[in-house]
Short mmCIF file of C-alpha atoms in Angstrom, two decimals:
data_model
loop_
_atom_site.label_atom_id
_atom_site.label_comp_id
_atom_site.label_asym_id
_atom_site.label_seq_id
_atom_site.Cartn_x
_atom_site.Cartn_y
_atom_site.Cartn_z
CA UNK A 11 40.63 -25.32 14.90
CA UNK A 12 40.21 -29.07 15.32
CA UNK A 13 37.71 -31.12 13.32
CA UNK A 14 35.44 -31.43 16.38
CA UNK A 15 35.64 -27.68 16.96
CA UNK A 16 34.63 -26.98 13.33
CA UNK A 17 31.64 -29.33 13.71
CA UNK A 18 30.53 -27.52 16.89
CA UNK A 19 30.90 -24.12 15.16
CA UNK A 20 28.89 -25.37 12.16
CA UNK A 21 26.19 -26.64 14.51
CA UNK A 22 25.96 -23.22 16.17
CA UNK A 23 25.63 -21.52 12.76
CA UNK A 24 22.95 -24.02 11.69
CA UNK A 25 21.01 -23.42 14.90
CA UNK A 26 21.23 -19.65 14.44
CA UNK A 27 20.04 -19.89 10.82
CA UNK A 28 17.10 -22.01 11.98
CA UNK A 29 16.21 -19.44 14.66
CA UNK A 30 16.37 -16.58 12.15
CA UNK A 31 14.24 -18.51 9.67
CA UNK A 32 11.57 -19.26 12.29
CA UNK A 33 11.60 -15.73 13.80
CA UNK A 34 9.28 -13.50 11.69
CA UNK A 35 10.44 -10.29 13.40
CA UNK A 36 14.07 -10.86 12.37
CA UNK A 37 13.11 -11.68 8.80
CA UNK A 38 10.88 -8.62 8.72
CA UNK A 39 13.76 -6.47 9.95
CA UNK A 40 16.04 -7.81 7.21
CA UNK A 41 13.59 -7.97 4.31
CA UNK A 42 10.50 -5.85 4.90
CA UNK A 43 12.02 -2.76 6.55
CA UNK A 44 14.71 -2.09 3.89
CA UNK A 45 12.14 -2.58 1.11
CA UNK A 46 9.72 -0.20 2.83
CA UNK A 47 12.35 2.51 3.39
CA UNK A 48 13.82 2.24 -0.11
CA UNK A 49 10.34 2.47 -1.63
CA UNK A 50 9.38 5.45 0.54
CA UNK A 51 12.56 7.44 -0.05
CA UNK A 52 12.81 6.48 -3.71
CA UNK A 53 9.26 6.88 -4.92
CA UNK A 54 6.95 8.34 -2.32
CA UNK A 55 8.93 11.03 -0.49
CA UNK A 56 10.10 14.10 -2.34
CA UNK A 57 11.35 17.54 -1.42
CA UNK A 58 9.79 18.89 -4.62
CA UNK A 59 6.36 20.43 -4.47
CA UNK A 60 3.92 19.73 -7.28
CA UNK A 61 0.44 21.07 -7.84
CA UNK A 62 0.59 23.70 -5.12
CA UNK A 63 -2.92 24.86 -4.23
CA UNK A 64 -2.89 28.61 -4.85
CA UNK A 65 -5.55 31.31 -4.72
CA UNK A 66 -5.89 33.97 -7.42
CA UNK A 67 -7.61 37.38 -7.26
CA UNK A 68 -7.81 39.32 -10.51
CA UNK A 69 -8.76 42.85 -9.50
CA UNK A 70 -8.23 44.26 -12.99
CA UNK A 71 -10.52 41.92 -14.92
CA UNK A 72 -9.16 42.96 -18.33
CA UNK A 73 -8.01 40.97 -21.35
CA UNK A 74 -4.36 41.27 -20.32
CA UNK A 75 -4.92 40.29 -16.68
CA UNK A 76 -7.08 37.35 -17.75
CA UNK A 77 -4.28 36.25 -20.08
CA UNK A 78 -1.88 36.22 -17.11
CA UNK A 79 -4.46 34.30 -15.05
CA UNK A 80 -4.77 31.72 -17.82
CA UNK A 81 -0.97 31.35 -17.92
CA UNK A 82 -0.89 30.71 -14.18
CA UNK A 83 -3.70 28.13 -14.48
CA UNK A 84 -1.89 26.35 -17.30
CA UNK A 85 1.30 25.96 -15.27
CA UNK A 86 1.63 22.40 -14.01
CA UNK A 87 3.02 23.46 -10.64
CA UNK A 88 -0.13 25.34 -9.60
CA UNK A 89 -3.69 24.34 -8.87
CA UNK A 90 -5.47 27.67 -9.05
CA UNK A 91 -8.58 28.59 -7.07
CA UNK A 92 -10.06 31.94 -8.13
CA UNK A 93 -12.02 34.42 -6.02
CA UNK A 94 -13.15 38.02 -6.40
CA UNK A 95 -11.79 39.11 -2.99
CA UNK A 96 -8.76 38.25 -0.88
CA UNK A 97 -10.71 37.72 2.38
CA UNK A 98 -12.21 34.24 1.64
CA UNK A 99 -8.90 33.02 0.27
CA UNK A 100 -7.08 34.40 3.34
CA UNK A 101 -9.32 32.20 5.51
CA UNK A 102 -8.38 29.17 3.42
CA UNK A 103 -4.72 30.15 3.68
CA UNK A 104 -5.09 30.32 7.47
CA UNK A 105 -6.71 26.88 7.48
CA UNK A 106 -3.88 25.43 5.38
CA UNK A 107 -6.15 24.57 2.42
CA UNK A 108 -4.11 26.74 0.04
CA UNK A 109 -0.45 27.75 0.22
CA UNK A 110 -0.53 31.20 -1.34
CA UNK A 111 -2.61 33.96 -2.95
CA UNK A 112 -1.65 35.81 -6.15
CA UNK A 113 -3.24 39.26 -6.41
CA UNK A 114 -3.31 41.06 -9.79
CA UNK A 115 -3.86 44.77 -9.01
CA UNK A 116 -6.24 47.32 -10.52
CA UNK A 117 -4.78 49.14 -13.55
CA UNK A 118 -2.65 46.13 -14.48
CA UNK A 119 -3.42 46.34 -18.21
CA UNK A 120 -2.78 50.09 -18.42
CA UNK A 121 0.51 49.81 -16.54
CA UNK A 122 1.71 46.98 -18.78
CA UNK A 123 0.70 48.85 -21.95
CA UNK A 124 2.48 52.03 -20.87
CA UNK A 125 5.59 50.18 -19.68
CA UNK A 126 5.21 51.52 -16.15
CA UNK A 127 6.29 49.29 -13.31
CA UNK A 128 3.53 47.03 -12.00
CA UNK A 129 3.62 44.90 -8.87
CA UNK A 130 1.78 41.58 -8.54
CA UNK A 131 1.42 40.54 -4.92
CA UNK A 132 1.96 37.03 -3.59
CA UNK A 133 0.81 36.25 -0.05
CA UNK A 134 2.18 32.87 1.01
CA UNK A 135 2.15 30.69 4.11
CA UNK A 136 5.43 31.28 5.96
CA UNK A 137 4.85 28.32 8.29
CA UNK A 138 6.05 26.13 5.40
CA UNK A 139 9.31 27.88 4.34
CA UNK A 140 10.22 25.35 1.63
CA UNK A 141 6.83 25.53 -0.02
CA UNK A 142 6.75 29.31 0.32
CA UNK A 143 10.15 29.67 -1.37
CA UNK A 144 9.10 27.23 -4.10
CA UNK A 145 5.85 29.10 -4.71
CA UNK A 146 7.57 32.47 -4.84
CA UNK A 147 10.26 31.23 -7.25
CA UNK A 148 7.83 29.59 -9.67
CA UNK A 149 5.37 32.49 -9.60
CA UNK A 150 8.16 34.93 -10.40
CA UNK A 151 9.31 32.69 -13.27
CA UNK A 152 5.78 32.53 -14.68
CA UNK A 153 5.44 36.34 -14.57
CA UNK A 154 8.77 36.93 -16.31
CA UNK A 155 8.07 34.35 -19.04
CA UNK A 156 4.57 35.66 -19.57
CA UNK A 157 5.84 39.23 -20.02
CA UNK A 158 8.76 38.18 -22.26
CA UNK A 159 6.46 36.17 -24.56
CA UNK A 160 3.83 38.88 -24.98
CA UNK A 161 3.50 40.08 -28.62
CA UNK A 162 5.24 43.40 -29.17
CA UNK A 163 7.02 43.38 -25.82
CA UNK A 164 10.19 45.44 -25.73
CA UNK A 165 12.86 43.64 -23.69
CA UNK A 166 13.68 45.59 -20.55
CA UNK A 167 16.07 45.00 -17.63
CA UNK A 168 14.62 44.65 -15.12
CA UNK A 169 11.18 43.84 -16.61
CA UNK A 170 8.47 46.28 -15.50
CA UNK A 171 6.44 43.46 -13.91
CA UNK A 172 7.53 42.55 -10.38
CA UNK A 173 6.38 39.94 -7.87
CA UNK A 174 6.15 41.25 -4.31
CA UNK A 175 6.00 38.39 -1.81
CA UNK A 176 4.66 38.66 1.73
CA UNK A 177 5.18 35.72 4.05
CA UNK A 178 2.21 35.41 6.38
CA UNK A 179 2.69 34.19 9.99
CA UNK A 180 6.49 33.90 9.58
CA UNK A 181 7.78 37.14 7.98
CA UNK A 182 11.42 36.20 8.47
CA UNK A 183 10.85 32.77 6.87
CA UNK A 184 12.74 31.14 9.74
CA UNK A 185 12.90 27.38 9.27
CA UNK A 186 12.93 26.80 13.05
CA UNK A 187 9.35 28.12 13.17
CA UNK A 188 8.34 25.11 11.05
CA UNK A 189 10.78 22.54 12.43
CA UNK A 190 10.33 23.04 16.17
CA UNK A 191 6.52 22.47 16.30
CA UNK A 192 7.02 19.47 14.02
CA UNK A 193 9.81 18.18 16.26
CA UNK A 194 7.51 18.48 19.29
CA UNK A 195 4.98 16.31 17.43
CA UNK A 196 7.59 13.65 16.65
CA UNK A 197 8.88 13.64 20.24
CA UNK A 198 5.34 13.31 21.61
CA UNK A 199 4.56 10.49 19.16
CA UNK A 200 7.71 8.56 20.05
CA UNK A 201 7.57 9.08 23.82
CA UNK A 202 3.83 8.48 24.04
CA UNK A 203 3.86 5.26 22.03
CA UNK A 204 6.95 3.86 23.76
CA UNK A 205 5.66 4.65 27.26
CA UNK A 206 2.64 2.41 26.98
CA UNK A 207 4.11 -0.11 24.55
CA UNK A 208 6.03 -1.63 27.47
CA UNK A 209 3.55 -1.66 30.33
CA UNK A 210 1.25 -4.55 29.34
CA UNK A 211 4.14 -6.57 27.89
CA UNK A 212 5.97 -6.13 31.22
CA UNK A 213 2.95 -7.54 33.06
CA UNK A 214 2.87 -10.55 30.73
CA UNK A 215 6.61 -11.20 30.99
CA UNK A 216 6.61 -10.97 34.80
CA UNK A 217 3.57 -13.24 35.03
CA UNK A 218 1.52 -10.62 36.92
CA UNK A 219 -1.12 -10.20 34.22
CA UNK A 220 -3.21 -13.13 35.40
CA UNK A 221 -3.21 -11.65 38.91
CA UNK A 222 -4.47 -8.32 37.60
CA UNK A 223 -7.19 -10.02 35.57
CA UNK A 224 -8.33 -11.98 38.62
CA UNK A 225 -9.23 -8.74 40.45
CA UNK A 226 -12.78 -7.33 40.25
CA UNK A 227 -11.57 -4.78 37.68
CA UNK A 228 -13.02 -5.29 34.21
CA UNK A 229 -10.57 -5.38 31.26
CA UNK A 230 -11.95 -2.04 30.06
CA UNK A 231 -11.34 -0.30 33.40
CA UNK A 232 -7.90 -1.91 33.64
CA UNK A 233 -6.90 -0.72 30.17
CA UNK A 234 -8.25 2.81 30.67
CA UNK A 235 -6.55 3.30 34.03
CA UNK A 236 -3.27 1.88 32.84
CA UNK A 237 -2.66 4.93 30.66
CA UNK A 238 -3.64 7.64 33.18
CA UNK A 239 -0.16 8.06 34.81
CA UNK A 240 1.51 8.03 31.41
CA UNK A 241 -1.00 10.57 30.10
CA UNK A 242 0.00 13.00 32.89
CA UNK A 243 3.69 12.27 32.28
CA UNK A 244 3.21 12.92 28.56
CA UNK A 245 1.55 16.27 29.29
CA UNK A 246 4.52 17.16 31.51
CA UNK A 247 6.92 16.24 28.70
CA UNK A 248 4.92 18.37 26.27
CA UNK A 249 5.03 21.35 28.65
CA UNK A 250 8.83 21.04 28.80
CA UNK A 251 9.05 20.97 24.96
CA UNK A 252 6.78 24.02 24.66
CA UNK A 253 8.81 25.93 27.26
CA UNK A 254 12.06 25.19 25.39
CA UNK A 255 10.45 26.15 22.04
CA UNK A 256 9.26 29.54 23.31
CA UNK A 257 12.09 30.47 25.68
CA UNK A 258 15.10 29.03 23.87
CA UNK A 259 14.06 29.10 20.18
CA UNK A 260 11.90 32.22 20.42
CA UNK A 261 8.74 30.73 18.92
CA UNK A 262 5.69 32.92 19.47
CA UNK A 263 2.72 31.26 21.17
CA UNK A 264 -0.08 33.23 19.52
CA UNK A 265 -2.86 30.79 20.43
CA UNK A 266 -4.32 30.11 23.87
CA UNK A 267 -3.00 27.70 26.47
CA UNK A 268 -6.40 25.96 26.54
CA UNK A 269 -6.20 25.22 22.81
CA UNK A 270 -2.66 23.90 23.19
CA UNK A 271 -3.74 21.71 26.12
CA UNK A 272 -6.75 20.25 24.26
CA UNK A 273 -4.71 19.47 21.15
CA UNK A 274 -1.89 17.87 23.14
CA UNK A 275 -4.31 15.86 25.30
CA UNK A 276 -6.16 14.46 22.27
CA UNK A 277 -2.90 13.48 20.59
CA UNK A 278 -1.49 11.84 23.72
CA UNK A 279 -4.73 9.90 24.14
CA UNK A 280 -4.32 8.53 20.60
CA UNK A 281 -0.62 7.58 20.79
CA UNK A 282 -0.82 6.17 24.33
CA UNK A 283 -3.75 3.98 23.27
CA UNK A 284 -1.76 2.91 20.19
CA UNK A 285 1.18 1.91 22.40
CA UNK A 286 -1.15 0.03 24.75
CA UNK A 287 -2.61 -1.90 21.83
CA UNK A 288 0.90 -2.82 20.61
CA UNK A 289 1.78 -3.97 24.10
CA UNK A 290 -1.39 -6.04 24.45
CA UNK A 291 -0.87 -7.79 21.13
CA UNK A 292 2.87 -8.56 21.33
CA UNK A 293 3.07 -9.43 25.08
CA UNK A 294 6.83 -9.01 24.80
CA UNK A 295 8.86 -5.92 25.69
CA UNK A 296 11.46 -6.33 22.94
CA UNK A 297 8.85 -6.89 20.23
CA UNK A 298 6.76 -4.01 21.63
CA UNK A 299 9.70 -1.64 21.38
CA UNK A 300 10.36 -2.68 17.78
CA UNK A 301 6.72 -2.29 16.80
CA UNK A 302 6.43 1.06 18.59
CA UNK A 303 9.36 2.41 16.57
CA UNK A 304 8.03 0.90 13.35
CA UNK A 305 4.37 1.95 13.77
CA UNK A 306 4.79 5.05 15.94
CA UNK A 307 8.03 6.87 15.27
CA UNK A 308 8.77 6.06 11.62
CA UNK A 309 5.35 6.96 10.14
CA UNK A 310 5.27 10.12 12.27
CA UNK A 311 8.62 11.19 10.84
CA UNK A 312 7.92 10.38 7.19
CA UNK A 313 4.15 10.54 6.64
CA UNK A 314 2.94 13.34 8.88
CA UNK A 315 3.86 16.33 6.69
CA UNK A 316 6.70 17.26 9.04
CA UNK A 317 9.54 16.87 6.50
CA UNK A 318 7.76 16.08 3.24
CA UNK A 319 4.74 17.71 1.62
CA UNK A 320 1.84 15.25 1.74
CA UNK A 321 0.33 16.71 -1.44
CA UNK A 322 3.48 15.73 -3.36
CA UNK A 323 3.21 12.06 -2.41
CA UNK A 324 1.49 9.38 -4.53
CA UNK A 325 -2.20 9.03 -3.77
CA UNK A 326 -1.80 5.59 -2.16
CA UNK A 327 0.82 6.93 0.25
CA UNK A 328 -1.45 9.87 1.07
CA UNK A 329 -4.17 7.36 2.05
CA UNK A 330 -1.74 5.66 4.42
CA UNK A 331 -0.88 9.02 5.96
CA UNK A 332 -4.47 9.34 7.21
CA UNK A 333 -3.68 6.48 9.63
CA UNK A 334 -0.81 8.41 11.24
CA UNK A 335 -1.88 10.33 14.39
CA UNK A 336 0.91 12.91 13.97
CA UNK A 337 -0.72 14.08 10.73
CA UNK A 338 -3.55 15.48 12.85
CA UNK A 339 -1.25 17.20 15.36
CA UNK A 340 1.24 19.14 13.22
CA UNK A 341 -1.19 21.59 11.50
CA UNK A 342 -2.96 22.52 14.79
CA UNK A 343 0.36 22.81 16.61
CA UNK A 344 1.84 25.09 13.94
CA UNK A 345 -1.36 27.16 14.02
CA UNK A 346 -1.41 27.56 17.78
CA UNK A 347 2.22 28.71 17.74
CA UNK A 348 2.29 30.92 14.63
CA UNK A 349 -1.29 31.89 13.76
CA UNK A 350 -3.47 31.75 16.88
CA UNK A 351 -6.66 29.93 17.81
CA UNK A 352 -8.10 28.56 14.55
CA UNK A 353 -10.83 26.26 15.82
CA UNK A 354 -11.83 25.27 12.27
CA UNK A 355 -8.47 23.48 12.17
CA UNK A 356 -8.38 22.32 15.79
CA UNK A 357 -11.80 20.70 16.21
CA UNK A 358 -11.79 18.27 13.22
CA UNK A 359 -8.26 17.13 14.06
CA UNK A 360 -9.09 16.69 17.76
CA UNK A 361 -12.18 14.65 16.81
CA UNK A 362 -10.10 12.34 14.58
CA UNK A 363 -7.46 11.87 17.30
CA UNK A 364 -10.13 10.99 19.87
CA UNK A 365 -11.57 8.48 17.41
CA UNK A 366 -8.15 6.88 16.83
CA UNK A 367 -7.52 6.67 20.59
CA UNK A 368 -10.92 5.10 21.27
CA UNK A 369 -10.36 2.54 18.50
CA UNK A 370 -7.00 1.44 19.90
CA UNK A 371 -8.37 1.25 23.47
CA UNK A 372 -11.20 -0.94 22.21
CA UNK A 373 -8.73 -3.18 20.39
CA UNK A 374 -6.56 -3.41 23.52
CA UNK A 375 -9.54 -4.47 25.61
CA UNK A 376 -10.48 -7.08 23.00
CA UNK A 377 -6.93 -8.47 23.00
CA UNK A 378 -7.06 -8.93 26.79
CA UNK A 379 -10.47 -10.61 26.61
CA UNK A 380 -9.12 -13.08 24.05
CA UNK A 381 -6.25 -13.81 26.43
CA UNK A 382 -8.68 -14.64 29.22
CA UNK A 383 -10.64 -16.96 26.94
#
C-alpha cells in the first residue's frame, strides 16, 4: 500500500474510533452487556437450590418424631413451615409458596424402636422437576443420616426408614411440562415487546409522526390505539403456542380457557406497552430493537424463574426480578396447564401486569407530549 493509501486507511480507522467513542449504545454493547452477563451467570444465577421452603406435618408427635423434625429444621437446605394437617400446606403448595410437604406418620416412634419398616412421605411440586429432585434427594439424605446417627442404632441395609415421594401435578416428572409453559412466556415476552418497539420509531424515522400528532387525536388515544392490532396479533400467536403445547407436546390444559385468556391478555398488555415506551423514547428502529432485546427478552429469560430458581438468587437480584413482567406470567401459566384454575395465583399476578402496562402507557404518552413541546 502506498503512503497516501496508508494515510487514508488511518483516517478511516480514526473516524471509526471517534464514532464508537461518541456512540453510547456501541460502548454499552462492548462494556456494559458483557459485565452484566458475567455478573449474572457468575454470581446471581445458580442451578443449585438453597433454603427450599418446605412444609412439615408431624402426625406422631413423640420424642423421636420431634427429634427428626428438629434435624430437618436444622438442615441449611430447608426452611421448614410446620402445620398439624396436610390440607393447609397443600393449598400453599398449590399456590407455589412452598415446594414440598414432609409427612411423619402415626406410630413412627414405635416402628423405629421395633426396627419395623417406616415410610415418611414427601409430597413435592412436580411442575419444578429440578427443585423436586433436589428436595427428594436432600430429604432422603437427612433421613438416612438421622437414623444412622441415632444412639443404639443397629446398622441395617436397607435402613428401615424410607422416603416415599409423590410428585404432585406432574407424576412423571417430565421436564417438558415445566419448560413448555416457560417457553411460551419467553416467546410472548420477546414477540410482544419487539412488535411495538418498532412502530413509533418507524413513524419518527419516516417523518410521519408530526402528521399523526397534528390530527385531532390526543397523544393518549394515539398511544392506546397503536397497540390494539398488535394485541390481537399477540393473542393469535399465543393461541398457536398453546395449540402446539397441548397437541404436539401433550401438555394437559387443566384450567379454563377464560383464565388462560385473561392471563395472556394482561401479560400482552404489559409487554406491548413496554415495547411502545421503548419505541417512544429511542425514536430509532435499530436502537429500539436493541433495547427490546436487552430489556424484554434477556430479563425474561434469566430473571423470571423460567430457568433459575428466584429464591436461590441474591436478594438484590430478586428485587430486580420484580420489574420483569414474565415473572408474573410463568406461575399462572404453569398453574393453568398443570393444576387448574387457582385464582389466588391468577388475580394478584394479573393486577401487577395491568399496573405495569398502565405505567408504560403513561410513560409513552408523556414521551410524546415532550416531543410536541
